[in-house]
PDB file of C-alpha atoms in Angstrom:
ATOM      1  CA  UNK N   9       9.699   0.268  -4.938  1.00 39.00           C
ATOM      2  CA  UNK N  10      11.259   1.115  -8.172  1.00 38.00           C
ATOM      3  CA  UNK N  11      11.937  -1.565 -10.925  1.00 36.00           C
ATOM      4  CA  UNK N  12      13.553   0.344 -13.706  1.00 38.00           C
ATOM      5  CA  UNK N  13      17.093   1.270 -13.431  1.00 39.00           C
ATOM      6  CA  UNK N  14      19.346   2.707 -16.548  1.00 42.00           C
ATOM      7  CA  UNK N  15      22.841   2.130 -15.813  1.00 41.00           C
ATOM      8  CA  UNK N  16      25.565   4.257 -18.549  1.00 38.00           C
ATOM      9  CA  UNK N  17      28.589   5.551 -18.824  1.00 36.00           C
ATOM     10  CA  UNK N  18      29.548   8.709 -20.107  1.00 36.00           C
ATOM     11  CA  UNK N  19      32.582  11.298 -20.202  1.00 32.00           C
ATOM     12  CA  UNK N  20      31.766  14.953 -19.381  1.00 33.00           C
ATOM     13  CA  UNK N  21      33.715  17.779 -21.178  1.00 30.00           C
ATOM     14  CA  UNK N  22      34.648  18.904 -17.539  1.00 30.00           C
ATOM     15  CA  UNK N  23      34.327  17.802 -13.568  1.00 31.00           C
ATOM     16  CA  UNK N  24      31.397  18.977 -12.162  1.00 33.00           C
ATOM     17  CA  UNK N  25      31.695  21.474  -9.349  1.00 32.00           C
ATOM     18  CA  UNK N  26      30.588  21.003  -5.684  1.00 39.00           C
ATOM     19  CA  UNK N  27      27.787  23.480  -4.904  1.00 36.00           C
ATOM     20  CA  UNK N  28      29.329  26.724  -4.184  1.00 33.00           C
ATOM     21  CA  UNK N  29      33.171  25.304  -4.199  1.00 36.00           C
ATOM     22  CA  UNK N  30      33.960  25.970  -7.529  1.00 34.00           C
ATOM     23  CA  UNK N  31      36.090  22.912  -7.713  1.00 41.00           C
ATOM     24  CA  UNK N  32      37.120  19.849  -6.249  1.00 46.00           C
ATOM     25  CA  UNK N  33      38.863  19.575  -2.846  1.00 49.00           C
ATOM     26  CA  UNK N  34      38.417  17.572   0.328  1.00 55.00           C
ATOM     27  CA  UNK N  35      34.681  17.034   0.492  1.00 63.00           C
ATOM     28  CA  UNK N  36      32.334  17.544   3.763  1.00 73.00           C
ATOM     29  CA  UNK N  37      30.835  14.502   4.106  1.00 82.00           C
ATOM     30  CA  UNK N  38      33.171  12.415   5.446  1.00 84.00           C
ATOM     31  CA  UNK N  39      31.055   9.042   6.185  1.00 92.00           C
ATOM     32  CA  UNK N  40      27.530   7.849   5.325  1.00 95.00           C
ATOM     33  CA  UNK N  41      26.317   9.276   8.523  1.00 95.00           C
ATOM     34  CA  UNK N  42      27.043  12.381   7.616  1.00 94.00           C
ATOM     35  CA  UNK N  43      25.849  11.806   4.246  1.00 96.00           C
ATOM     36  CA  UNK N  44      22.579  10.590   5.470  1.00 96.00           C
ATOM     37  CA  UNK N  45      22.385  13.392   8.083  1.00 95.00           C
ATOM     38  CA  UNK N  46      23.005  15.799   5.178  1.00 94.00           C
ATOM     39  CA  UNK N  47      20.391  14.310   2.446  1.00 95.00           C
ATOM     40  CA  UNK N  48      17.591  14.523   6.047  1.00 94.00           C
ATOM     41  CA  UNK N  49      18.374  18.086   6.709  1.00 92.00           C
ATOM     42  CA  UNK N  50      17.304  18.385   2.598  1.00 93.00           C
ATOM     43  CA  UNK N  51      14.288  16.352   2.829  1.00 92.00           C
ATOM     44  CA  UNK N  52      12.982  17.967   5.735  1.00 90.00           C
ATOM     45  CA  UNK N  53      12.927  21.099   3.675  1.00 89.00           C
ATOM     46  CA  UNK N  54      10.560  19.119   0.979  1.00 85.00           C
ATOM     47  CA  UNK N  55       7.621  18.912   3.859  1.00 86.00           C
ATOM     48  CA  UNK N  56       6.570  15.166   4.812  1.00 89.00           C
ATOM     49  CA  UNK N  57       7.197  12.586   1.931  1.00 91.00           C
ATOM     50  CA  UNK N  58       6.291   8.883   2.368  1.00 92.00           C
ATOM     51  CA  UNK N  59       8.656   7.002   5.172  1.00 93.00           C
ATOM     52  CA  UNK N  60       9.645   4.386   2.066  1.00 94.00           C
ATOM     53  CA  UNK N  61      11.123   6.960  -0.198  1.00 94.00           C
ATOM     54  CA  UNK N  62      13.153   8.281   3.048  1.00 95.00           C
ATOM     55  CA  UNK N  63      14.536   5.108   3.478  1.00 95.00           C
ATOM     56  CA  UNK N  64      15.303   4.458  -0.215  1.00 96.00           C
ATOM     57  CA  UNK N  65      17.059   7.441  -0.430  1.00 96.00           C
ATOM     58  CA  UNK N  66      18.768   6.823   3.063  1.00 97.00           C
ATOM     59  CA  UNK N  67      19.740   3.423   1.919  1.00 97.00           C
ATOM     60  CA  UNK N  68      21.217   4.785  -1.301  1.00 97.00           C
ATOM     61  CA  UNK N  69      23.172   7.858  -0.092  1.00 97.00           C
ATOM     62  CA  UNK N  70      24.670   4.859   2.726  1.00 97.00           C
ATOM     63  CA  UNK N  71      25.750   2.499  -0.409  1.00 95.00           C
ATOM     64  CA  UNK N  72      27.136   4.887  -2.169  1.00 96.00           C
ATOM     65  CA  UNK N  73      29.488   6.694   0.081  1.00 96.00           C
ATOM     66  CA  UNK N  74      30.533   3.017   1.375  1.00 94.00           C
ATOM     67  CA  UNK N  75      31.203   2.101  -2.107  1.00 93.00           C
ATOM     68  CA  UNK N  76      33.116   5.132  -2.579  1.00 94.00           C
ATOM     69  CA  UNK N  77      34.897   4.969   0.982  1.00 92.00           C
ATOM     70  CA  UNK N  78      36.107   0.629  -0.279  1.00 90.00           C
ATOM     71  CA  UNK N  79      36.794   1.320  -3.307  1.00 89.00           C
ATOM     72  CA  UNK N  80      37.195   4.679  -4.859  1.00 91.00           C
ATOM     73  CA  UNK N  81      39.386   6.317  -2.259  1.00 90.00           C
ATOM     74  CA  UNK N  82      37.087   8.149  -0.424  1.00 91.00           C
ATOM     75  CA  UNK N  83      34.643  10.922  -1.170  1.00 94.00           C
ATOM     76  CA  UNK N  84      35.735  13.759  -3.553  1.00 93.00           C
ATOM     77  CA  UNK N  85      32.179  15.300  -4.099  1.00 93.00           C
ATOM     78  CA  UNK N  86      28.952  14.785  -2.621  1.00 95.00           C
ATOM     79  CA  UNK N  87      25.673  16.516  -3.678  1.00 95.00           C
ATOM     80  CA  UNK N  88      22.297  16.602  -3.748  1.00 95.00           C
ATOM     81  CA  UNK N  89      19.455  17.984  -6.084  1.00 95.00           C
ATOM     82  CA  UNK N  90      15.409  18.606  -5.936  1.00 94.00           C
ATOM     83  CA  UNK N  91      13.431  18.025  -8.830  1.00 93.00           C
ATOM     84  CA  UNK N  92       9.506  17.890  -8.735  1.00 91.00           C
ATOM     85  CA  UNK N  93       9.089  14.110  -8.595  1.00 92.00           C
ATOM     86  CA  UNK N  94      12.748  12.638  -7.449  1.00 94.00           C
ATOM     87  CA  UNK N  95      15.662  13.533  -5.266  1.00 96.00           C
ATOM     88  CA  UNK N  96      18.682  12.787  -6.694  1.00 97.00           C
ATOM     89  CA  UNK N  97      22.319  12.005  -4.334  1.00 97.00           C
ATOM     90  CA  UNK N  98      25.717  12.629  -6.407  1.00 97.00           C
ATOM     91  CA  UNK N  99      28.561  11.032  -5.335  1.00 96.00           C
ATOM     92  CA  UNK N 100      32.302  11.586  -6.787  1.00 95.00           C
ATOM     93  CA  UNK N 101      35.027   9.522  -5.962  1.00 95.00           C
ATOM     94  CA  UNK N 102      38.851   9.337  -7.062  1.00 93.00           C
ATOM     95  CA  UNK N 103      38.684   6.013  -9.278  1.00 93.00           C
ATOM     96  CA  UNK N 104      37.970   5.891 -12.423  1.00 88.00           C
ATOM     97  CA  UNK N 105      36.617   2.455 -12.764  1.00 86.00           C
ATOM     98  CA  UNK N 106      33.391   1.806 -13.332  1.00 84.00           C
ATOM     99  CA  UNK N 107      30.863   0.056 -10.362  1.00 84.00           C
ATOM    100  CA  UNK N 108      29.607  -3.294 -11.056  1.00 75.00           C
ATOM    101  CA  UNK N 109      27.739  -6.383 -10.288  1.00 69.00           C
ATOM    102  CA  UNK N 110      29.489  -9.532  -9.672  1.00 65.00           C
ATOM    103  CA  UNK N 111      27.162 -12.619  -9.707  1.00 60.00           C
ATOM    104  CA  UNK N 112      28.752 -15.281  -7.276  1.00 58.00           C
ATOM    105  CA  UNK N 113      27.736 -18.484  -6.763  1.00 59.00           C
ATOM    106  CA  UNK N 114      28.817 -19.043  -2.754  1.00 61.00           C
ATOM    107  CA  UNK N 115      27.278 -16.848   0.024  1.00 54.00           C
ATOM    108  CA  UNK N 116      30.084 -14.564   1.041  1.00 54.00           C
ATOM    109  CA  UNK N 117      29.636 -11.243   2.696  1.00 55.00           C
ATOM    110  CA  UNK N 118      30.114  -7.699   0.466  1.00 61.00           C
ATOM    111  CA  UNK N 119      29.379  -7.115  -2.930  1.00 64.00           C
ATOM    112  CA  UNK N 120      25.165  -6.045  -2.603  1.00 74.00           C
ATOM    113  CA  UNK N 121      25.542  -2.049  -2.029  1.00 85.00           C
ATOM    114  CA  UNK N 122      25.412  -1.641  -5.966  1.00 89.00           C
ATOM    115  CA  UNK N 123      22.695  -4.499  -6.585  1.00 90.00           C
ATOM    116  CA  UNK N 124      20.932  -2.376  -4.419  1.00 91.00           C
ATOM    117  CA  UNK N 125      21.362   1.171  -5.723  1.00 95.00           C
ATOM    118  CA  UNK N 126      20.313   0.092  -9.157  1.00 94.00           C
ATOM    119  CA  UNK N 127      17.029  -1.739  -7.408  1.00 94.00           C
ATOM    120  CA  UNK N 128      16.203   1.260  -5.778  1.00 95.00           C
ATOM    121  CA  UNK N 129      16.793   4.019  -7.893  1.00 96.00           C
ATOM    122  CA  UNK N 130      14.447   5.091 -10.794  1.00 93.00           C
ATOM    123  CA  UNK N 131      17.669   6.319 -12.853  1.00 96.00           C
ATOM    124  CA  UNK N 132      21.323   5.815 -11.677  1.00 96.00           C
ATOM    125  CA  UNK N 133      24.397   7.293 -14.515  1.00 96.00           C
ATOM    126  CA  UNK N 134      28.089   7.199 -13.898  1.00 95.00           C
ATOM    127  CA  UNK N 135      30.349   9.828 -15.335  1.00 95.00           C
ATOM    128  CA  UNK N 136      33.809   8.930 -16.009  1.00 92.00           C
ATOM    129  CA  UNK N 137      36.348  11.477 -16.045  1.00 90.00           C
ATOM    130  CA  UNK N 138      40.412  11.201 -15.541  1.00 88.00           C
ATOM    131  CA  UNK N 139      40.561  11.651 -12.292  1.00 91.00           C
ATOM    132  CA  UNK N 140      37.868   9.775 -10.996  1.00 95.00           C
ATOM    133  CA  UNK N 141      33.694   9.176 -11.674  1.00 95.00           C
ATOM    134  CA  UNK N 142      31.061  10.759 -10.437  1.00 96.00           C
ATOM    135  CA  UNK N 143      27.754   8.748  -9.848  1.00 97.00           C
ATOM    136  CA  UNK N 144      24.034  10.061  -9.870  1.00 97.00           C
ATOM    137  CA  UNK N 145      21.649   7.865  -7.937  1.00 97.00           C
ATOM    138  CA  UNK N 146      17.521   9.150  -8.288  1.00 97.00           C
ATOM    139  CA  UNK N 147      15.007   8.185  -6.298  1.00 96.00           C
ATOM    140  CA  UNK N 148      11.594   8.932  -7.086  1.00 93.00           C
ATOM    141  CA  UNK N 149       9.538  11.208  -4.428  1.00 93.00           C
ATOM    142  CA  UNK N 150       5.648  11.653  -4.099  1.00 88.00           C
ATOM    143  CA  UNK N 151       6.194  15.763  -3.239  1.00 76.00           C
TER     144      UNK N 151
END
Protein backbone atom coordinates (compact mmCIF):
# COMPACT_ATOMS: atom_id res chain seq x y z
CA UNK A 1 0.00 0.00 0.00
CA UNK A 2 0.86 3.46 -0.96
CA UNK A 3 1.55 6.24 1.69
CA UNK A 4 2.26 9.30 -0.34
CA UNK A 5 -0.53 11.14 -1.86
CA UNK A 6 -0.19 14.88 -3.52
CA UNK A 7 -3.47 16.42 -3.58
CA UNK A 8 -3.61 20.09 -6.01
CA UNK A 9 -5.61 22.03 -7.79
CA UNK A 10 -5.08 23.42 -11.00
CA UNK A 11 -6.98 25.14 -14.06
CA UNK A 12 -6.24 23.75 -17.56
CA UNK A 13 -6.23 26.16 -20.59
CA UNK A 14 -8.97 23.74 -22.02
CA UNK A 15 -11.28 20.45 -21.05
CA UNK A 16 -9.64 17.49 -21.78
CA UNK A 17 -11.16 15.26 -24.41
CA UNK A 18 -12.56 11.70 -23.92
CA UNK A 19 -10.44 9.24 -25.92
CA UNK A 20 -11.55 9.36 -29.40
CA UNK A 21 -14.78 11.77 -28.66
CA UNK A 22 -13.29 14.86 -29.30
CA UNK A 23 -15.35 16.48 -26.64
CA UNK A 24 -17.53 16.14 -23.86
CA UNK A 25 -20.98 14.48 -24.04
CA UNK A 26 -22.86 11.81 -22.13
CA UNK A 27 -20.12 9.48 -20.98
CA UNK A 28 -20.16 5.43 -21.23
CA UNK A 29 -19.68 4.47 -17.99
CA UNK A 30 -22.66 4.93 -16.39
CA UNK A 31 -21.99 3.30 -12.74
CA UNK A 32 -18.90 1.96 -10.94
CA UNK A 33 -19.64 -1.41 -12.28
CA UNK A 34 -19.16 -0.46 -15.42
CA UNK A 35 -16.30 1.55 -14.50
CA UNK A 36 -14.67 -1.30 -12.80
CA UNK A 37 -15.63 -3.69 -15.64
CA UNK A 38 -13.98 -1.16 -17.99
CA UNK A 39 -10.54 -0.44 -15.96
CA UNK A 40 -10.47 -5.01 -15.86
CA UNK A 41 -10.91 -5.31 -19.53
CA UNK A 42 -7.55 -2.68 -19.46
CA UNK A 43 -5.66 -4.54 -16.96
CA UNK A 44 -6.12 -7.75 -18.45
CA UNK A 45 -4.33 -6.34 -21.44
CA UNK A 46 -1.18 -5.47 -18.97
CA UNK A 47 -0.64 -9.52 -18.39
CA UNK A 48 -0.99 -10.66 -14.57
CA UNK A 49 -0.17 -7.81 -12.01
CA UNK A 50 -0.32 -8.45 -8.23
CA UNK A 51 -4.16 -9.15 -6.90
CA UNK A 52 -3.50 -5.90 -4.35
CA UNK A 53 -2.88 -3.38 -7.04
CA UNK A 54 -6.20 -4.85 -8.83
CA UNK A 55 -8.06 -4.15 -5.96
CA UNK A 56 -6.55 -0.70 -5.28
CA UNK A 57 -7.31 0.32 -8.51
CA UNK A 58 -10.85 -1.40 -8.34
CA UNK A 59 -11.47 0.32 -5.11
CA UNK A 60 -10.47 3.68 -6.56
CA UNK A 61 -12.24 3.68 -9.97
CA UNK A 62 -15.58 2.53 -7.39
CA UNK A 63 -14.93 5.83 -5.11
CA UNK A 64 -14.57 7.91 -7.62
CA UNK A 65 -17.48 7.40 -9.90
CA UNK A 66 -19.66 7.24 -6.51
CA UNK A 67 -18.25 10.48 -5.57
CA UNK A 68 -18.97 11.80 -8.86
CA UNK A 69 -22.53 10.03 -9.16
CA UNK A 70 -23.42 12.05 -5.03
CA UNK A 71 -22.03 14.83 -5.69
CA UNK A 72 -20.87 16.09 -9.00
CA UNK A 73 -23.88 15.21 -11.10
CA UNK A 74 -22.89 12.25 -12.60
CA UNK A 75 -20.08 11.20 -14.88
CA UNK A 76 -19.04 13.56 -17.75
CA UNK A 77 -15.68 11.77 -18.64
CA UNK A 78 -14.13 8.69 -17.66
CA UNK A 79 -10.64 7.46 -18.76
CA UNK A 80 -7.94 5.49 -18.27
CA UNK A 81 -4.09 5.56 -19.04
CA UNK A 82 -0.91 2.98 -18.98
CA UNK A 83 2.28 4.15 -17.94
CA UNK A 84 5.28 1.73 -17.15
CA UNK A 85 4.91 1.63 -13.36
CA UNK A 86 1.12 3.00 -12.58
CA UNK A 87 -2.33 2.94 -14.06
CA UNK A 88 -3.96 5.94 -13.77
CA UNK A 89 -8.35 6.28 -13.72
CA UNK A 90 -9.67 9.92 -14.82
CA UNK A 91 -12.80 10.88 -13.77
CA UNK A 92 -14.77 14.24 -14.89
CA UNK A 93 -17.73 15.35 -13.36
CA UNK A 94 -20.09 18.53 -13.77
CA UNK A 95 -19.17 20.42 -10.37
CA UNK A 96 -16.74 22.51 -9.99
CA UNK A 97 -16.03 22.20 -6.37
CA UNK A 98 -13.27 20.77 -5.16
CA UNK A 99 -13.36 17.00 -3.14
CA UNK A 100 -12.50 17.03 0.41
CA UNK A 101 -11.99 15.51 3.73
CA UNK A 102 -14.24 16.27 6.51
CA UNK A 103 -12.90 15.12 9.94
CA UNK A 104 -16.03 14.31 12.19
CA UNK A 105 -16.06 13.50 15.49
CA UNK A 106 -19.41 10.99 15.68
CA UNK A 107 -19.51 7.70 13.66
CA UNK A 108 -21.95 8.41 10.89
CA UNK A 109 -22.06 6.60 7.62
CA UNK A 110 -20.52 8.43 4.15
CA UNK A 111 -17.81 10.66 3.85
CA UNK A 112 -14.54 7.81 3.49
CA UNK A 113 -14.53 7.31 -0.53
CA UNK A 114 -12.00 10.35 -0.74
CA UNK A 115 -9.96 9.41 2.57
CA UNK A 116 -9.54 6.48 0.68
CA UNK A 117 -8.52 7.54 -2.83
CA UNK A 118 -5.81 9.73 -1.44
CA UNK A 119 -4.58 6.49 0.84
CA UNK A 120 -4.43 4.49 -2.04
CA UNK A 121 -3.18 6.35 -4.76
CA UNK A 122 0.58 7.19 -5.29
CA UNK A 123 -0.51 10.68 -6.96
CA UNK A 124 -4.16 11.96 -7.13
CA UNK A 125 -4.63 15.97 -8.98
CA UNK A 126 -7.91 17.69 -9.54
CA UNK A 127 -8.39 20.01 -12.45
CA UNK A 128 -10.84 22.68 -12.12
CA UNK A 129 -12.39 24.06 -15.06
CA UNK A 130 -15.93 26.11 -15.50
CA UNK A 131 -17.92 23.57 -16.11
CA UNK A 132 -16.89 21.05 -13.86
CA UNK A 133 -13.31 19.13 -12.54
CA UNK A 134 -11.74 16.47 -13.70
CA UNK A 135 -9.82 14.15 -11.19
CA UNK A 136 -6.68 11.86 -11.85
CA UNK A 137 -6.33 9.03 -9.37
CA UNK A 138 -2.68 6.76 -9.92
CA UNK A 139 -2.06 3.73 -8.63
CA UNK A 140 1.21 2.27 -8.76
CA UNK A 141 1.59 -1.24 -10.77
CA UNK A 142 4.51 -3.86 -10.56
CA UNK A 143 4.23 -4.49 -14.74
Amino acid sequence: MNTRSDTRSRTPAAPTARPGAGAYGPSPIGTPAQARQLVCHTLAALGPLPPDQVDDLLLVTSELVTNAHRHGGGVVDFGIAVGPDRVTVSVADASGQAPRCDLREELRPGGFGWPIVLRLCREVTVDTRPDGKTIHAAVTVDR
